[in-house]
PDB file of C-alpha atoms in Angstrom:
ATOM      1  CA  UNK A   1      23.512 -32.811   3.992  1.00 71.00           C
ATOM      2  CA  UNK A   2      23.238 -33.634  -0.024  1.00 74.00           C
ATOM      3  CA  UNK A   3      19.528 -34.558   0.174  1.00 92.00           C
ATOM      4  CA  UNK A   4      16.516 -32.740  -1.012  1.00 96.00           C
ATOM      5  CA  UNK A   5      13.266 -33.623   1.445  1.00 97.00           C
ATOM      6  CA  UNK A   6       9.904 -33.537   0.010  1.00 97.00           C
ATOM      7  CA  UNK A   7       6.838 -33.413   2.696  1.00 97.00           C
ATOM      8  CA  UNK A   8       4.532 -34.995   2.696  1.00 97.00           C
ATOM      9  CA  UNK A   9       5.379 -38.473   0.929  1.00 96.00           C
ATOM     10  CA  UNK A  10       1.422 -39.439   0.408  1.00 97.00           C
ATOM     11  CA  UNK A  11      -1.414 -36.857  -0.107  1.00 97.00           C
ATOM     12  CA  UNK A  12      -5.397 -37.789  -0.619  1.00 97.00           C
ATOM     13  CA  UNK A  13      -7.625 -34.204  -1.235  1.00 95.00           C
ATOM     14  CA  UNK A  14     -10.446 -33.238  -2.544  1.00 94.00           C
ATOM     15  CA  UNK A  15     -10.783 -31.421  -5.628  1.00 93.00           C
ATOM     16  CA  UNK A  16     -11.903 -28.169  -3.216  1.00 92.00           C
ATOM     17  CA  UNK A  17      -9.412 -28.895  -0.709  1.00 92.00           C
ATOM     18  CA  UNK A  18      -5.980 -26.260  -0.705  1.00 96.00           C
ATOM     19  CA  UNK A  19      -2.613 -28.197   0.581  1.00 97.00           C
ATOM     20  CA  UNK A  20       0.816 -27.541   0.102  1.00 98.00           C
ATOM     21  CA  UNK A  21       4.065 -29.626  -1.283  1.00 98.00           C
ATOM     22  CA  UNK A  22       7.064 -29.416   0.545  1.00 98.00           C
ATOM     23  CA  UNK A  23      10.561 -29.125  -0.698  1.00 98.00           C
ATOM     24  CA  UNK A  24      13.846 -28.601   1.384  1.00 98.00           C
ATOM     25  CA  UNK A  25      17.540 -28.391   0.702  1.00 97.00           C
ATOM     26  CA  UNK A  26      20.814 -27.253   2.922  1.00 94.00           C
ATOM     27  CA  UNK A  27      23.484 -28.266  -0.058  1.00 94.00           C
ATOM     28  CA  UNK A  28      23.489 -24.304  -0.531  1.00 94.00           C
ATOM     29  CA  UNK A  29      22.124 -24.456  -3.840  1.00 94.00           C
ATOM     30  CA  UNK A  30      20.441 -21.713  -5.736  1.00 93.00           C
ATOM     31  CA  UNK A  31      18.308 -23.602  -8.406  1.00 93.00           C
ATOM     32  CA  UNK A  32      14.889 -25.210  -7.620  1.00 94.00           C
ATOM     33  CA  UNK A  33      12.167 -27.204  -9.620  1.00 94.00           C
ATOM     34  CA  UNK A  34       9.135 -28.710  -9.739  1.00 96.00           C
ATOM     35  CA  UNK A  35       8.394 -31.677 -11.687  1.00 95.00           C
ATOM     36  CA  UNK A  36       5.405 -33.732 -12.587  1.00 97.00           C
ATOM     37  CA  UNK A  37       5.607 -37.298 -13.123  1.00 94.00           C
ATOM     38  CA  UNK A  38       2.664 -39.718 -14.238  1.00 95.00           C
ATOM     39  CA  UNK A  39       2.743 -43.374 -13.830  1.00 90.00           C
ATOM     40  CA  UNK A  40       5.107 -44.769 -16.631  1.00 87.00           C
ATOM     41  CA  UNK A  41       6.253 -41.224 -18.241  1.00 91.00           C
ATOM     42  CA  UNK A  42       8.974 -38.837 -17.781  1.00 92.00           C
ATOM     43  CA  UNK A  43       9.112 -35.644 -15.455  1.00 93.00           C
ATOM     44  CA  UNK A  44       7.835 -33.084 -17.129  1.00 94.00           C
ATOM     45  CA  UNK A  45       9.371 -29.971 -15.840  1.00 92.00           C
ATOM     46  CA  UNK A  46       6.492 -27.043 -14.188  1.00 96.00           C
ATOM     47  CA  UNK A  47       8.245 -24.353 -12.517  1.00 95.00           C
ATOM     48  CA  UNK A  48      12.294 -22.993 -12.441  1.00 93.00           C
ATOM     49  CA  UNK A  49      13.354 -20.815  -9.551  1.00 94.00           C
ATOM     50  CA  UNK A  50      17.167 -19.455  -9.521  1.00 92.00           C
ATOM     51  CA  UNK A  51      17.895 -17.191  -6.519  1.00 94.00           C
ATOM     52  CA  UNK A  52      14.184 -17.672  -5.031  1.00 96.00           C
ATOM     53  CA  UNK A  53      12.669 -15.657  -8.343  1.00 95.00           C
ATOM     54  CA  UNK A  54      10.453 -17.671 -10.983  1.00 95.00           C
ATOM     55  CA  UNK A  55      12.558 -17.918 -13.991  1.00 92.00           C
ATOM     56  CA  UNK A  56      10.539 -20.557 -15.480  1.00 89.00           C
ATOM     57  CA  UNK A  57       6.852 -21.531 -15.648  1.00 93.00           C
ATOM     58  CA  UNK A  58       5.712 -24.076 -18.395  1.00 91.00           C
ATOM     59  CA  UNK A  59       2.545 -22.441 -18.629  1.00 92.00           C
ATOM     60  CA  UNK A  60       1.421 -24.578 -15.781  1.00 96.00           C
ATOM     61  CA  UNK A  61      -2.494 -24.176 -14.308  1.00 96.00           C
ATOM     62  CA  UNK A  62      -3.002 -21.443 -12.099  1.00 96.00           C
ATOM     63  CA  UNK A  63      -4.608 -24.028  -9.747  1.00 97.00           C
ATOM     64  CA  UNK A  64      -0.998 -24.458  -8.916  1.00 98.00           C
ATOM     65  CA  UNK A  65       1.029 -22.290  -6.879  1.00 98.00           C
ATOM     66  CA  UNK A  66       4.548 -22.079  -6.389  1.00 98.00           C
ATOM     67  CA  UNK A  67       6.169 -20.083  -3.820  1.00 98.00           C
ATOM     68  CA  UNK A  68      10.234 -20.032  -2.951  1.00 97.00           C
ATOM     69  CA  UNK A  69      10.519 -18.234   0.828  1.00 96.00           C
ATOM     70  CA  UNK A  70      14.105 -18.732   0.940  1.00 94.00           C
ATOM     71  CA  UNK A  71      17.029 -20.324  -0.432  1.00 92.00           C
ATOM     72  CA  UNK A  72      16.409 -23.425   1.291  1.00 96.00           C
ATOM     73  CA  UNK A  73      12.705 -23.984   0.906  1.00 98.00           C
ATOM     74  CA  UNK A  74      10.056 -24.281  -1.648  1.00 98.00           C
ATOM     75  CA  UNK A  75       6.398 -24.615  -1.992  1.00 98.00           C
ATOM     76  CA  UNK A  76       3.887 -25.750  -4.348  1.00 98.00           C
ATOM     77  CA  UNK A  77       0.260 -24.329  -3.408  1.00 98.00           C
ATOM     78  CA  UNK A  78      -2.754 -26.650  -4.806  1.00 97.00           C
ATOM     79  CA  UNK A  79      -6.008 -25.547  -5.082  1.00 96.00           C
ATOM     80  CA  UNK A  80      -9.340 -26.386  -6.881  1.00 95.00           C
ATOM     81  CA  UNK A  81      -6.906 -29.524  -7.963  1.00 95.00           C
ATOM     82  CA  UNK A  82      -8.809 -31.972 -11.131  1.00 96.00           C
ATOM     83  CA  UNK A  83      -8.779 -35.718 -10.875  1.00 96.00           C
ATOM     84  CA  UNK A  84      -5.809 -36.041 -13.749  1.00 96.00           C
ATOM     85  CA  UNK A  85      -2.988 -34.384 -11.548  1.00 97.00           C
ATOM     86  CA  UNK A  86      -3.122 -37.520 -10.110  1.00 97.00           C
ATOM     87  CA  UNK A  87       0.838 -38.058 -10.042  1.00 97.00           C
ATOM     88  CA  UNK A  88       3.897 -38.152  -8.407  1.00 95.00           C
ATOM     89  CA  UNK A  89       5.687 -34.749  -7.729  1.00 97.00           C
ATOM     90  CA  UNK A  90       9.325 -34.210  -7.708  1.00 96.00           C
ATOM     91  CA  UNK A  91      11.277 -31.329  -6.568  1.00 96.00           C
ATOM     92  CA  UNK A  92      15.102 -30.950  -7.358  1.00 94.00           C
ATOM     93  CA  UNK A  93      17.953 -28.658  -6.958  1.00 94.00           C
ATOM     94  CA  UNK A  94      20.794 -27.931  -8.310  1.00 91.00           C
ATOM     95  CA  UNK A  95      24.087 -25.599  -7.701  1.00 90.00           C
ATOM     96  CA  UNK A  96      22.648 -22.637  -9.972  1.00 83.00           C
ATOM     97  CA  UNK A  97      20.383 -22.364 -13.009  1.00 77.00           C
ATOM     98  CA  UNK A  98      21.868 -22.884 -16.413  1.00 69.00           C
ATOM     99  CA  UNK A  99      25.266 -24.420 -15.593  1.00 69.00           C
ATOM    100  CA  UNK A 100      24.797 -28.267 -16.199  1.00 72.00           C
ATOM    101  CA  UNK A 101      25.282 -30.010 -12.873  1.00 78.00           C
ATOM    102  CA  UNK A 102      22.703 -31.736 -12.981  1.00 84.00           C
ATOM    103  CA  UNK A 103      20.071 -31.848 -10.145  1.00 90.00           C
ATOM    104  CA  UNK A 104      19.433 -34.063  -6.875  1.00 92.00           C
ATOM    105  CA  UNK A 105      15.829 -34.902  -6.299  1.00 93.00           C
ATOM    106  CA  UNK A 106      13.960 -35.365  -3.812  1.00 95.00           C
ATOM    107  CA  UNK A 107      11.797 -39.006  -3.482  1.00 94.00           C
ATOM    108  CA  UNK A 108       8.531 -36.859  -4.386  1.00 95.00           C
ATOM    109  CA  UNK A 109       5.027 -36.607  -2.840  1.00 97.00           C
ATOM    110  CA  UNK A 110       2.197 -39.381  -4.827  1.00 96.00           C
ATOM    111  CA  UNK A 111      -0.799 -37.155  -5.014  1.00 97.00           C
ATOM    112  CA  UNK A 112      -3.706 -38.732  -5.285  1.00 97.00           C
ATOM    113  CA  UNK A 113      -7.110 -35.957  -6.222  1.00 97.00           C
ATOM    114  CA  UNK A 114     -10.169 -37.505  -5.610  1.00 95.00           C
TER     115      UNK A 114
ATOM    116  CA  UNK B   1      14.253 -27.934 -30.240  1.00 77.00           C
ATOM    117  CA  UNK B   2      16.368 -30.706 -27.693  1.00 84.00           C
ATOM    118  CA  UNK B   3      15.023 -33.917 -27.740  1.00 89.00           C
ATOM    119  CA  UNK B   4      16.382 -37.139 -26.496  1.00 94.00           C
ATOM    120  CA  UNK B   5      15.279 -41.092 -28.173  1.00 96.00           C
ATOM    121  CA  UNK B   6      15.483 -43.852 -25.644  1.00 97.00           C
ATOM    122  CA  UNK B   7      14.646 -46.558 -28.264  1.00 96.00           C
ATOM    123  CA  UNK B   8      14.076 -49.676 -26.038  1.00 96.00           C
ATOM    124  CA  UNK B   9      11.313 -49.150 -23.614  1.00 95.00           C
ATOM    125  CA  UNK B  10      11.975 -52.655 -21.989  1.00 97.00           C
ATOM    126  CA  UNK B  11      15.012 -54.565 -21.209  1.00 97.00           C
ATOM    127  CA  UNK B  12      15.688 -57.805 -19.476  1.00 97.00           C
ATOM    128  CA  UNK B  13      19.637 -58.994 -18.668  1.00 98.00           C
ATOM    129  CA  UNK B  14      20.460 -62.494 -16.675  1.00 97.00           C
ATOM    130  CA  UNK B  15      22.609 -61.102 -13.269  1.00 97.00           C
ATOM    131  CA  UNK B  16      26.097 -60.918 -14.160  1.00 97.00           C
ATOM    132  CA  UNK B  17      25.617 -59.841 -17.837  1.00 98.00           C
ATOM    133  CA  UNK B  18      26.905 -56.626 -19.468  1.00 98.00           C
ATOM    134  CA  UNK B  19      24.189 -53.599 -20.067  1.00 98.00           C
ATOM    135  CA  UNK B  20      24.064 -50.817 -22.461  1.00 98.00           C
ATOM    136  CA  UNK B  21      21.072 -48.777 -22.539  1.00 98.00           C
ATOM    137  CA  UNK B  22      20.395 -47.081 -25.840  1.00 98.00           C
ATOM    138  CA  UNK B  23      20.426 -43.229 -25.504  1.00 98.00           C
ATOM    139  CA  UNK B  24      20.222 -40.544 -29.015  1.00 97.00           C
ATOM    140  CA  UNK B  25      19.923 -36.798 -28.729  1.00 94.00           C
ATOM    141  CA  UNK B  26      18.943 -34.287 -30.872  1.00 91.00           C
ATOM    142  CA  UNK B  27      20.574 -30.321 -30.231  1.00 86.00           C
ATOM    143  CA  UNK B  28      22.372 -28.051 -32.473  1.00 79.00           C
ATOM    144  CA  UNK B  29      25.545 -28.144 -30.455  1.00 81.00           C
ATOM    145  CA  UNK B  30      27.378 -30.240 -28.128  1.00 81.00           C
ATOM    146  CA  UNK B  31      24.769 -30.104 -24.920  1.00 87.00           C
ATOM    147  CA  UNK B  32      24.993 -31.631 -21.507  1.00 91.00           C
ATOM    148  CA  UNK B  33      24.011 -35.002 -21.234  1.00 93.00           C
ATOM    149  CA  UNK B  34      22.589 -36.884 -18.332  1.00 95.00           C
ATOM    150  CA  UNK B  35      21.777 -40.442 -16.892  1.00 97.00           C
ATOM    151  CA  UNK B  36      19.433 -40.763 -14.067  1.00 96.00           C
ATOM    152  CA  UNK B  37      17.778 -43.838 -12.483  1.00 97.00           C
ATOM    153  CA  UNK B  38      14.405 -44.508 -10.899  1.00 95.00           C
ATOM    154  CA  UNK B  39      13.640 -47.144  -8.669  1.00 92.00           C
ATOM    155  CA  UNK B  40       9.636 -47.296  -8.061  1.00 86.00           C
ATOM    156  CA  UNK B  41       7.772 -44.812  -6.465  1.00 81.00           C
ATOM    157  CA  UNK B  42      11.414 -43.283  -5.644  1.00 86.00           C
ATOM    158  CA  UNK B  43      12.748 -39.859  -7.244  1.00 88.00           C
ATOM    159  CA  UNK B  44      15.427 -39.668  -9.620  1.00 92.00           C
ATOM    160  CA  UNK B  45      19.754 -40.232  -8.943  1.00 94.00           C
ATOM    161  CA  UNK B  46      21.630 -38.908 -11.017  1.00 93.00           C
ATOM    162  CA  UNK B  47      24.013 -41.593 -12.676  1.00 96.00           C
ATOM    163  CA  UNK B  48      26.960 -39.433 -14.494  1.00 95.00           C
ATOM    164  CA  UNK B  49      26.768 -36.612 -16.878  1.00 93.00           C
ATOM    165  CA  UNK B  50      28.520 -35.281 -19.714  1.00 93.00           C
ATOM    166  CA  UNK B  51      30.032 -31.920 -20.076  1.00 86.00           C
ATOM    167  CA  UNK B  52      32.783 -31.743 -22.167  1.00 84.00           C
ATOM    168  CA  UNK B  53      36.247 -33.536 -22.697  1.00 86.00           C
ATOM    169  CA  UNK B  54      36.612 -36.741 -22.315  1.00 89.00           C
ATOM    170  CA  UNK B  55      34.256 -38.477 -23.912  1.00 92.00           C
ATOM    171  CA  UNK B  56      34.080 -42.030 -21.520  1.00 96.00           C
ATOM    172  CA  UNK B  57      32.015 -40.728 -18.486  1.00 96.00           C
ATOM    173  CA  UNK B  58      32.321 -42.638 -15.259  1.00 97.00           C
ATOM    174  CA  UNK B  59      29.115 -42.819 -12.893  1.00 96.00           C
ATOM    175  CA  UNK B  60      28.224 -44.352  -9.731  1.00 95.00           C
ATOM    176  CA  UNK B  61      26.890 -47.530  -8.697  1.00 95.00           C
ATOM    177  CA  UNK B  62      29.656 -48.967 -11.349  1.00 97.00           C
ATOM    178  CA  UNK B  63      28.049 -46.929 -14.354  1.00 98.00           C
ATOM    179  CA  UNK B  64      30.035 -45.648 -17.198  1.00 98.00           C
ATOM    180  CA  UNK B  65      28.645 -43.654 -20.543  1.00 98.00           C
ATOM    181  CA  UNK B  66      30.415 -42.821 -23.932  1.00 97.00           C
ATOM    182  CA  UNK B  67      29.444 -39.589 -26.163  1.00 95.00           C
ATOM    183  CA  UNK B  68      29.443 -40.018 -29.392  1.00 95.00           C
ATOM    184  CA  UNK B  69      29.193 -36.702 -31.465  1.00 92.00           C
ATOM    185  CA  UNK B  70      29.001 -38.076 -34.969  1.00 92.00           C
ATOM    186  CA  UNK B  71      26.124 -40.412 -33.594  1.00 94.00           C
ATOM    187  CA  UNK B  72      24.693 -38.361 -31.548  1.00 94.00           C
ATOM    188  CA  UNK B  73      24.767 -40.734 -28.979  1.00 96.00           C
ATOM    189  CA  UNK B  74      25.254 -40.828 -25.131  1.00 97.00           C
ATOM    190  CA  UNK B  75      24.926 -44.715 -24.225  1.00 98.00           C
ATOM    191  CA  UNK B  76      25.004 -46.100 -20.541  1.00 98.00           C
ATOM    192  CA  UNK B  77      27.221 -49.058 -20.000  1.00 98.00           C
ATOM    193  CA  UNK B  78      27.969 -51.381 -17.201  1.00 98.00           C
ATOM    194  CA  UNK B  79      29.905 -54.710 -17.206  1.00 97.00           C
ATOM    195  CA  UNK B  80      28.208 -57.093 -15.071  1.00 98.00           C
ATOM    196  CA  UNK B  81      24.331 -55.960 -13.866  1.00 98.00           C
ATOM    197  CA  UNK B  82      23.632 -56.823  -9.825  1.00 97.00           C
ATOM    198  CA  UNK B  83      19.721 -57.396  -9.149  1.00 96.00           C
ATOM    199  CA  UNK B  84      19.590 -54.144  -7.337  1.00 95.00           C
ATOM    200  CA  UNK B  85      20.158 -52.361 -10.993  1.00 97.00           C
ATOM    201  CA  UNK B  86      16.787 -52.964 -11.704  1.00 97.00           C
ATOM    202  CA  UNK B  87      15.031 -49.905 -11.963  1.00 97.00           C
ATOM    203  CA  UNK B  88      13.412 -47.085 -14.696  1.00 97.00           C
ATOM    204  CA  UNK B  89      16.705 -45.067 -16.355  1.00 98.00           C
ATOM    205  CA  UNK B  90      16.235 -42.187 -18.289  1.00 97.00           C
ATOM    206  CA  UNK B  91      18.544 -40.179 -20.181  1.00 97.00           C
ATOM    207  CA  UNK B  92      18.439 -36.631 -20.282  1.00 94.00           C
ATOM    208  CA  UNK B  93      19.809 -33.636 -22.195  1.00 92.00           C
ATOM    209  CA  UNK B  94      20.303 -29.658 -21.530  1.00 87.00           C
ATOM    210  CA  UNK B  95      21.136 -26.871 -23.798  1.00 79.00           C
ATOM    211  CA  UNK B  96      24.142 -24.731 -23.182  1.00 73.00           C
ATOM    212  CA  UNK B  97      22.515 -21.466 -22.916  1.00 65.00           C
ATOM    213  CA  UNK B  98      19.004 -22.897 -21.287  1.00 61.00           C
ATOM    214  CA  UNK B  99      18.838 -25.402 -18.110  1.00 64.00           C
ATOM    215  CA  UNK B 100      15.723 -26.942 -19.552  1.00 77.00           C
ATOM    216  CA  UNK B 101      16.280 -30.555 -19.263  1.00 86.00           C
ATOM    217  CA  UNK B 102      14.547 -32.862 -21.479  1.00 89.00           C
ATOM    218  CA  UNK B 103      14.110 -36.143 -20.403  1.00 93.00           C
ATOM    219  CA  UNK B 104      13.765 -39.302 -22.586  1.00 95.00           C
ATOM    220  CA  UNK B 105      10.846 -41.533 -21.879  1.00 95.00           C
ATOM    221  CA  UNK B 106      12.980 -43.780 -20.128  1.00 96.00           C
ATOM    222  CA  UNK B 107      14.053 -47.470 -19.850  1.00 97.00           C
ATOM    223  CA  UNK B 108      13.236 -49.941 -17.389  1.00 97.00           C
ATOM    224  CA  UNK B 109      15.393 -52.655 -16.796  1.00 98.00           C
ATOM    225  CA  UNK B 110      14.665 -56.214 -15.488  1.00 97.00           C
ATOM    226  CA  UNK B 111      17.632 -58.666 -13.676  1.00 97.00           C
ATOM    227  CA  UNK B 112      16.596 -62.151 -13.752  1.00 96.00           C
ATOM    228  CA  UNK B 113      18.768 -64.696 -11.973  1.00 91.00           C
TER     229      UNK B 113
END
């Protein structure tokens, strides 16, 4: 399996609504992100996790959550979201944290706060 | 402070035609380098990368980049563009010592016939 699966791949909610991002992987590796995406820019990286601990967090909103339960798996908690994180999500992995492989993303959820 | 220039925003190649998509870095030492590629409302492949050695990277889908230290330069090349090329690339660099990757604002690409 050299795939990273992001559930789900469309999400309307509210701006009091709480849902949850997706993000699996079975390639084994130890390095997980979140990215943000808007329409026509660049990711812009929001949260590092190497060996299921937070290493990084870009001094992202509190409204977002992430969680790591296991190697395999990570979360992104959103709560009390605002109409401009509007975008397109994107998890990725990679073999471990600070090495340079490069990552494998996933195809990312479109949220869409209304 | 990395940073990475992708100077043209917007390129359009005739099927068939050779590509090279600009790419310029800025980082104290030699960093890794990356190519990814975005087709819409997809997530991002990963092209090639540069760690160290040899300089000519080769890539899937046919892709190959060159680094160029004195230029500080990391250009994506391919020899004769398909119409399933088109897509958003963006180049990409990493410090040594910090996986922070930086990515440039990227590059889309349009194959006409």
């Amino acid at each position: 399996d050299t795939e990273v699966t992001q559930t789900p791949k469309h999400l309307v909610m509210g701006m009091t609504n709480k849902k949850s991002l997706k993000c699996e992987q079975h390639m084994g590796h130890r390095a997980m992100y979140w990215y943000k995406q808007k329409a026509k820019k660049p990711p812009e990286l929001m949260f590092v996790y190497s060996y299921e601990k937070l290493s990084i967090n870009e001094s992202v909103p509190s409204r977002f959550s992430p969680e790591c339960p296991n190697s395999s798996l990570l979360n992104l908690h959103l709560h009390a979201l605002q109409p401009e994180d509007s975008a397109l999500y994107l998890c990725a992995s990679s073999p471990r944290d600070r090495e340079g492989y490069g990552y494998t993303f996933g195809s990312g959820t479109r949220l869409t706060v209304v | 402070a990395q940073s990475v220039t992708q100077p043209d925003i917007h390129i359009t190649v005739s099927e068939g035609a050779s590509l090279e998509l600009r790419c310029n870095y800025s980082y104290g030492a030699t960093p890794y380098l990356f190519w990814y590629v975005q087709s819409p409302g997809q997530g991002l492949q990963l092209l090639l990368k540069y760690f160290s050695g040899d300089t000519l990277v080769q890539g899937i889908k046919g892709f190959e980049a060159e680094f160029k230290r004195s230029q500080s330069s990391f250009n994506l090349r391919k020899p004769s563009v398909h119409w399933s090329d088109a897509a958003e690339y963006f180049c990409a660099v990493a410090g040594r010592s910090y996986q922070k990757v930086t990515f440039g604002i990227g590059t889309k690409l349009q194959v006409i016939p």
